[in-house]
mmCIF file of C-alpha atoms and ligand atoms in Angstrom:
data_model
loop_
_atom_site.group_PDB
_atom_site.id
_atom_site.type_symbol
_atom_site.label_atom_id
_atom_site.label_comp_id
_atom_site.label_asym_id
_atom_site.label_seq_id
_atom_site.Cartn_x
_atom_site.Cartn_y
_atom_site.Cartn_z
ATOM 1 C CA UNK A 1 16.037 -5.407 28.126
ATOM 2 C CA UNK A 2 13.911 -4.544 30.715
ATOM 3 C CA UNK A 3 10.793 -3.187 29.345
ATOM 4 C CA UNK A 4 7.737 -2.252 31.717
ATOM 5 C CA UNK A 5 5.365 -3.732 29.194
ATOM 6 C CA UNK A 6 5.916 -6.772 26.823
ATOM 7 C CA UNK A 7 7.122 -4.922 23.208
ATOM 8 C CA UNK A 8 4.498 -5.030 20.817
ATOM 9 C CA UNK A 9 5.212 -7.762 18.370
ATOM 10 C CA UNK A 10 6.923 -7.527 15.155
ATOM 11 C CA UNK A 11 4.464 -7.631 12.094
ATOM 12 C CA UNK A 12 5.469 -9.648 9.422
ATOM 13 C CA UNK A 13 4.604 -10.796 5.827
ATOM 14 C CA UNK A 14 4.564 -14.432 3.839
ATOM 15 C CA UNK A 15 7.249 -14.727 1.407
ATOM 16 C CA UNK A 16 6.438 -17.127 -0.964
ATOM 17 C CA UNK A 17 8.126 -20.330 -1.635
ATOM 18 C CA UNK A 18 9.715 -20.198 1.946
ATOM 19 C CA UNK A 19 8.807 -20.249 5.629
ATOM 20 C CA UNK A 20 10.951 -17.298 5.989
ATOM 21 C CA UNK A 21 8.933 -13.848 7.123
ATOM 22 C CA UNK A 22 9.420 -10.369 5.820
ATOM 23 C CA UNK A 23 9.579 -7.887 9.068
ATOM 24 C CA UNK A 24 8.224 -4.520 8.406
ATOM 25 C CA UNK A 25 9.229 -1.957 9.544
ATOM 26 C CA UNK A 26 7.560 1.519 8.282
ATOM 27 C CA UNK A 27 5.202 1.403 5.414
ATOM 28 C CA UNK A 28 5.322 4.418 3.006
ATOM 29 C CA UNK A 29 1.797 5.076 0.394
ATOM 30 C CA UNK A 30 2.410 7.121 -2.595
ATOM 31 C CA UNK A 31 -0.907 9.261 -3.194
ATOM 32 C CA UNK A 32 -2.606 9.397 -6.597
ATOM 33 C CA UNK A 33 -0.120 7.549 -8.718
ATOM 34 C CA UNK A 34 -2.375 6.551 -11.833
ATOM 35 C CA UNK A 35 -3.805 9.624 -13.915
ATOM 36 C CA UNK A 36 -7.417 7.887 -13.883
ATOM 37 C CA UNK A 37 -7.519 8.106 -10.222
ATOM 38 C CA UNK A 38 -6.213 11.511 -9.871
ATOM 39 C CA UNK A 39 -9.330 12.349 -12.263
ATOM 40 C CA UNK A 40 -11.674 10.414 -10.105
ATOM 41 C CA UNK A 41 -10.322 12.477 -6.776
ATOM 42 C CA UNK A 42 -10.654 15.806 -8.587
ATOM 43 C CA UNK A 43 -6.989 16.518 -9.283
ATOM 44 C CA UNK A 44 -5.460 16.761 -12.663
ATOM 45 C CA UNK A 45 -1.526 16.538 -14.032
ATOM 46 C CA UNK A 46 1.789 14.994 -13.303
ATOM 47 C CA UNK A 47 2.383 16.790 -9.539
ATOM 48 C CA UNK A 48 5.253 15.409 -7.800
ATOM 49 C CA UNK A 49 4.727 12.379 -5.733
ATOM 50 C CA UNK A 50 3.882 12.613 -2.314
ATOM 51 C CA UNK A 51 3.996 10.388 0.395
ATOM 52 C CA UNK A 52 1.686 9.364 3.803
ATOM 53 C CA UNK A 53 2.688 6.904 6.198
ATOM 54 C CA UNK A 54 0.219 3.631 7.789
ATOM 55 C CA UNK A 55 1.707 2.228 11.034
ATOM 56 C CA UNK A 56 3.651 -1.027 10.614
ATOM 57 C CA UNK A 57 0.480 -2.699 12.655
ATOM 58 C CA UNK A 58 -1.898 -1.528 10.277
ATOM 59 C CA UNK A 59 -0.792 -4.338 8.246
ATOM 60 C CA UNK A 60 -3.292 -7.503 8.081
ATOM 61 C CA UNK A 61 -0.780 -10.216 6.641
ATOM 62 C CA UNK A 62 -2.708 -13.026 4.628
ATOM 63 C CA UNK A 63 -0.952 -16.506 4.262
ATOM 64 C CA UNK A 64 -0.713 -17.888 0.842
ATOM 65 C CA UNK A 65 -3.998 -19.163 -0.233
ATOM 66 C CA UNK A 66 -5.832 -17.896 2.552
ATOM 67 C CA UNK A 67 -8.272 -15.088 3.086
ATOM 68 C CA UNK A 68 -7.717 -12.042 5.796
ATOM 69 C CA UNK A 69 -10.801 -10.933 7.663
ATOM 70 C CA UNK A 70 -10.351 -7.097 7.949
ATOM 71 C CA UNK A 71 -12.502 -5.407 10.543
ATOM 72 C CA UNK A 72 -15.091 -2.625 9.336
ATOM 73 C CA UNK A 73 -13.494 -0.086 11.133
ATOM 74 C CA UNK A 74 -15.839 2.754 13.634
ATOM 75 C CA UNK A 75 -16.804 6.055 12.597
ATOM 76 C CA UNK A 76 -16.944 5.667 8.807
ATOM 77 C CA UNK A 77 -20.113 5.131 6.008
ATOM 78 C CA UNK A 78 -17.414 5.118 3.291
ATOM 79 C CA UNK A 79 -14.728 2.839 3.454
ATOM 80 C CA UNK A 80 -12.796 2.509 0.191
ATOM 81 C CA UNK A 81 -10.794 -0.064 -1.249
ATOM 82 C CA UNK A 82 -7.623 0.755 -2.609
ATOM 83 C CA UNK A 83 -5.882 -2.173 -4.804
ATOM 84 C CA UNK A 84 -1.881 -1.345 -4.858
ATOM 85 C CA UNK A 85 1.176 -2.978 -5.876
ATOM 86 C CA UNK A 86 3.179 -3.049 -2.791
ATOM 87 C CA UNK A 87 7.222 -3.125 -2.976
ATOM 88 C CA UNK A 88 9.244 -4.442 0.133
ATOM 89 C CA UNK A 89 12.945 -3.104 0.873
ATOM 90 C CA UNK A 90 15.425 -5.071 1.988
ATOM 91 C CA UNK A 91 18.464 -2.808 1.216
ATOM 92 C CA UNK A 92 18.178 0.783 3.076
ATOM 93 C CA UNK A 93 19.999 4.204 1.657
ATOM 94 C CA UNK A 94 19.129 8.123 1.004
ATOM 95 C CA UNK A 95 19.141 9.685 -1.511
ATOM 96 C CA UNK A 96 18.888 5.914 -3.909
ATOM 97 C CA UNK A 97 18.936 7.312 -7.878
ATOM 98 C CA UNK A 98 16.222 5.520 -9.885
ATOM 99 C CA UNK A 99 19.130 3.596 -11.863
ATOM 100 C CA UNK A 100 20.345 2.235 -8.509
ATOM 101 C CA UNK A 101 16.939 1.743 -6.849
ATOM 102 C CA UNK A 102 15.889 -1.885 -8.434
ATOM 103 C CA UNK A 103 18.789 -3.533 -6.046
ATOM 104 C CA UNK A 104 17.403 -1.982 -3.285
ATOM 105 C CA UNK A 105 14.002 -4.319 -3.953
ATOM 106 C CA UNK A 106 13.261 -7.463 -2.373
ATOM 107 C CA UNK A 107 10.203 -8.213 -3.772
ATOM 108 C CA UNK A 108 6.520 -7.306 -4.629
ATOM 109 C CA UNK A 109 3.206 -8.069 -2.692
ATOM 110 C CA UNK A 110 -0.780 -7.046 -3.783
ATOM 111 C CA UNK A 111 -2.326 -4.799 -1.091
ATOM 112 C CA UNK A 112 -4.959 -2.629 -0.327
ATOM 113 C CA UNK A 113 -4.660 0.264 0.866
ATOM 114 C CA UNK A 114 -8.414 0.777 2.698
ATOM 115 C CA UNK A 115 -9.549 4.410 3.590
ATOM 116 C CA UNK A 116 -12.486 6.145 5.184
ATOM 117 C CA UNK A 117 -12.668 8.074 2.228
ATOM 118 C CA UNK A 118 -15.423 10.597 4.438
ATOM 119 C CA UNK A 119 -12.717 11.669 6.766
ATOM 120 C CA UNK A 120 -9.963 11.469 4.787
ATOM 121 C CA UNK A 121 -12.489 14.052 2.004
ATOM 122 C CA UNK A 122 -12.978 16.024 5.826
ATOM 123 C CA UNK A 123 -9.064 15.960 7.049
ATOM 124 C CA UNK A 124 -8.502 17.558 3.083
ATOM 125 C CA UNK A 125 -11.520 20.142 3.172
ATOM 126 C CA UNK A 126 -9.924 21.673 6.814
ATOM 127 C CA UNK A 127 -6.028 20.706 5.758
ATOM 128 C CA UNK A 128 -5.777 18.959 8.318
ATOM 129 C CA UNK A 129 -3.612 15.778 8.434
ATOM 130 C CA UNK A 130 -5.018 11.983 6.910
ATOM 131 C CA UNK A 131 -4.315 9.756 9.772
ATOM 132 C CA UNK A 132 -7.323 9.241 10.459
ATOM 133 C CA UNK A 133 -8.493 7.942 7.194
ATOM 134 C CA UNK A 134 -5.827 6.335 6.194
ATOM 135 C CA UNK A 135 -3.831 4.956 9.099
ATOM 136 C CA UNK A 136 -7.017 3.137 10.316
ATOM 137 C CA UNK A 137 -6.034 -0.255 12.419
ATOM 138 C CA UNK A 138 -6.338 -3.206 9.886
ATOM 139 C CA UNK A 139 -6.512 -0.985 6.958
ATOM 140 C CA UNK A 140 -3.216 -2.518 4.865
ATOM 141 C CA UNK A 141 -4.287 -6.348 4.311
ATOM 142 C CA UNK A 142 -1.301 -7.463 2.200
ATOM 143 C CA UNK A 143 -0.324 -10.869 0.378
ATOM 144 C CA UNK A 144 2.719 -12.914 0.474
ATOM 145 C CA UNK A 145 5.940 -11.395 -0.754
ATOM 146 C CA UNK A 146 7.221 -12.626 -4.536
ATOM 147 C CA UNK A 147 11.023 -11.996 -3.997
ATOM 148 C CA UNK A 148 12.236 -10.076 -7.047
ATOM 149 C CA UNK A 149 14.867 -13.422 -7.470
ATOM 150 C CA UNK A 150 11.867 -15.427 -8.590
ATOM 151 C CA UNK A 151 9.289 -12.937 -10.344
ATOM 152 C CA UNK A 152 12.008 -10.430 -12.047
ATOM 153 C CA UNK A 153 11.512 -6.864 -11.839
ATOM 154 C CA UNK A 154 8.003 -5.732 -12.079
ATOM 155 C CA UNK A 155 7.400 -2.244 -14.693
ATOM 156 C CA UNK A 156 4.208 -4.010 -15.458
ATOM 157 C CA UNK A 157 1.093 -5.756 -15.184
ATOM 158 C CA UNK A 158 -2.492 -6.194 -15.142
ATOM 159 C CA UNK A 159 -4.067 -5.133 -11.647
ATOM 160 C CA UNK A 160 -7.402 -5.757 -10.347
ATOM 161 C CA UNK A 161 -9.727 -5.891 -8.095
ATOM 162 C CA UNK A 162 -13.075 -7.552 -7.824
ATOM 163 C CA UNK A 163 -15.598 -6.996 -4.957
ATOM 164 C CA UNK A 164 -17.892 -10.260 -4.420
ATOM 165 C CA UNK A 165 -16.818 -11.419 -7.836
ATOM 166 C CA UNK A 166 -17.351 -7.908 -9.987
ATOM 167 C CA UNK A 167 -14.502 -5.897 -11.285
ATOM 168 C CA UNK A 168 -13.963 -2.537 -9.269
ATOM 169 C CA UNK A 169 -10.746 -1.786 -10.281
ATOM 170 C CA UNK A 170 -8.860 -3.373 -13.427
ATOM 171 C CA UNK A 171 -5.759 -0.848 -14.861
ATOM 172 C CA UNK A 172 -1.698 -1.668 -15.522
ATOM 173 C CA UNK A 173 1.250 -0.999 -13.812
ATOM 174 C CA UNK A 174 3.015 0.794 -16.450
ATOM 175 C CA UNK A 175 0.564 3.434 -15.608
ATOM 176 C CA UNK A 176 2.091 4.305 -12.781
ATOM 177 C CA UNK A 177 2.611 8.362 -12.826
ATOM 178 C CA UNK A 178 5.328 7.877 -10.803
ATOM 179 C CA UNK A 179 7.169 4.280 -11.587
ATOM 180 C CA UNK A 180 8.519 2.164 -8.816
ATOM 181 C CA UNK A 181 12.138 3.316 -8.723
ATOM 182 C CA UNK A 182 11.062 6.991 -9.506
ATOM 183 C CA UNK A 183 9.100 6.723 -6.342
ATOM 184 C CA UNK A 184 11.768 5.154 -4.552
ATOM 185 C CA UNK A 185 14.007 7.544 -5.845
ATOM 186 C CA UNK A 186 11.728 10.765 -4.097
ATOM 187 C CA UNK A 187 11.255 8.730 -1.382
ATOM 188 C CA UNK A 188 14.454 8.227 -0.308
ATOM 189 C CA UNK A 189 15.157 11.687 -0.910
ATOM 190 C CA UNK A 190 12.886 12.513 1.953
ATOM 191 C CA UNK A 191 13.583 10.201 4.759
ATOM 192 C CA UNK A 192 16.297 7.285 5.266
ATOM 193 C CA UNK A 193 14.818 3.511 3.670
ATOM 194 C CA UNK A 194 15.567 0.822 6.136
ATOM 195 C CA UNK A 195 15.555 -2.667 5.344
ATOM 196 C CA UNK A 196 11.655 -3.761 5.774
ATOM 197 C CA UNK A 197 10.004 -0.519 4.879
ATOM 198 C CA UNK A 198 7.693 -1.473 2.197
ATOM 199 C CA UNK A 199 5.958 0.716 0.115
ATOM 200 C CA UNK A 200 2.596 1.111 -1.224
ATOM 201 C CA UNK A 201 2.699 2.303 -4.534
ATOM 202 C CA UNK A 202 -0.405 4.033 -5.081
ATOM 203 C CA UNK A 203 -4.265 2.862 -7.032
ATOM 204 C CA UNK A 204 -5.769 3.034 -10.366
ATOM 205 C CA UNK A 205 -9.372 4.394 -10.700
ATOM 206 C CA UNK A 206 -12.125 2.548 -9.239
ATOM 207 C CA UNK A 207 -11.965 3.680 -5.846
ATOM 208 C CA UNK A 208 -15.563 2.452 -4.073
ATOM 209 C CA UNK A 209 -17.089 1.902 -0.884
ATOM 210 C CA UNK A 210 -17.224 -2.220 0.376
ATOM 211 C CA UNK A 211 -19.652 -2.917 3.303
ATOM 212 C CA UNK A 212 -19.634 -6.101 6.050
ATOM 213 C CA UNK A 213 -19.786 -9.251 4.066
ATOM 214 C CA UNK A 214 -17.949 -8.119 1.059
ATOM 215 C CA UNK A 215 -14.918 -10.460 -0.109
ATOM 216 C CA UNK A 216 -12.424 -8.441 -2.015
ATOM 217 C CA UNK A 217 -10.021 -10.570 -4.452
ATOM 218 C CA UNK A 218 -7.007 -8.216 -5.429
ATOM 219 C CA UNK A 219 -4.562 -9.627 -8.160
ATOM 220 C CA UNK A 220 -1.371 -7.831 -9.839
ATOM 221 C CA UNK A 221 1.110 -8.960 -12.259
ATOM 222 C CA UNK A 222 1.303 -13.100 -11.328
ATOM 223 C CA UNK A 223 1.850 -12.409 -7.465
ATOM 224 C CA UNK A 224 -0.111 -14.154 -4.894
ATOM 225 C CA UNK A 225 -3.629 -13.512 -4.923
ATOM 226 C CA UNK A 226 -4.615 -11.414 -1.828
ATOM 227 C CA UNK A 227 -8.697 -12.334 -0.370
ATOM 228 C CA UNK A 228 -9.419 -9.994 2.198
ATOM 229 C CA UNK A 229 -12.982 -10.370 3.783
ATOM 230 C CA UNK A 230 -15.201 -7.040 5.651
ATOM 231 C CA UNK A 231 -16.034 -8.079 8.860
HETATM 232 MN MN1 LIG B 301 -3.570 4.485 -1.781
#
C-alpha cells in the first residue's frame, strides 16, 4: 500500500503464558454496571446498559509483572480511577444471544478505565458528548490477557483496587448489573463485534481522584495483576 504517512501501529495486549499478542481493535466501556457505583454517580435502578467508546491507542499495555507509567493527562484536577474487568473478543457477530456469547470470548484482562471525572461531570451537565473525559490518551492501562482456555469462564470474583497500598475499590463480579454475556448480548445488538474489540465491563464504587506519584495495583478474579504508575 502506498500510504502518505507510515500507518499508526497496531496496539496490542500480553497474553499470558505465550509470546503471542492480542490486537485490538475497538474498545467498548459499559457505564455504571455495579449498583454501588451508580449510587455514588447519583443514578439509581437497573437502566439498560449503555455503551462509550476509548480509541484503540488509548490503551497502555503492561507486560506481565511489570508496571505501566500512565501520563497525568492536561486540563484535569480530578482524574479518577476506574478498576474494570476487561473481556477480549476473538469471535465477531451481531446480534450474539447471551447463551451463545461465552464462545465468542477469548479471554479476560484487569483494566482501568481512568477519567477526568471534572469534564466528564461538565460534558453531562451541558449533554454534551464524554470524549473528552473518557477517551483521554493513555487512559485504558490494561494487563495481560488470561485466555478463557486456561482461567474458565469468569461470572465471578473479587476485584480491587489499591492506591499506594490502600484499598479504593474492593467489590465482586457477580455484581455486575449487567453480566458479561448480557452486555455482550446489547452490545452486539448495537454495532457489529470484530475479532479484537475488547470490552470494558464497567466499575464498582470507589471511584477517586489519584495524583503524580500514585501506584495503582488493580487485581480481579486470579488474572494478572495490572501496576499502573501516575506520571
Ligand atoms: Mn468505566
Amino acid at each position: 500500500m502506498n500510504y502518505v504517512l507510515p500507518p499508526s501501529p497496531i496496539v496490542s495486549l500480553a497474553i499470558q503464558g505465550t509470546d503471542q499478542r492480542f490486537p485490538v481493535r475497538r474498545v467498548y466501556c459499559v457505564g455504571r454496571n455495579y449498583v454501588e457505583h451508580a449510587v455514588e454517580m447519583g443514578f439509581t435502578g437497573r437502566e439498560p446498559p449503555f455503551f462509550f467508546l476509548k480509541p484503540a491507542d488509548a490503551v497502555l499495555p503492561a507486560a506481565a509483572g511489570a508496571a505501566v507509567d500512565a501520563a497525568y493527562p492536561t486540563l484535569t484536577k480530578n482524574y479518577h480511577h476506574e478498576v474494570e474487568l476487561v473481556v477480549a473478543i476473538h469471535k465477531g457477530g451481531k446480534n450474539i444471544s447471551a447463551a451463545d456469547a461465552p464462545s465468542h470470548i477469548f479471554g479476560y484482562a484487569v483494566g482501568l478505565d481512568m477519567t477526568r471525572r471534572d469534564l466528564q461531570g461538565e460534558c453531562k451537565k451541558q449533554g454534551r458528548p464524554w470524549e473528552i473525559g473518557k477517551a483521554v490518551d493513555q487512559s485504558a492501562p490494561i494487563g495481560p490477557i488470561t485466555p478463557k482456555t486456561v482461567c474458565g469462564e469468569i461470572t465471578s470474583g473479587a476485584i480491587e483496587l489499591t492506591v499506594n497500598g490502600k484499598t479504593t475499590q474492593k467489590s465482586d463480579i457477580v455484581k455486575l448489573i449487567w453480566n458479561i454475556n448480557e452486555v455482550i448480548e446489547h452490545l452486539s445488538a448495537a454495532w457489529e463485534l470484530q475479532p479484537g474489540d475488547i470490552i470494558m465491563t464497567g466499575t464498582p464504587e470507589g471511584v477517586a481522584a489519584v495524583v503524580t506519584g500514585d501506584t495503582m495495583v488493580a487485581t480481579c478474579a486470579g488474572l494478572e495483576t495490572l501496576t499502573a504508575r501516575v506520571v
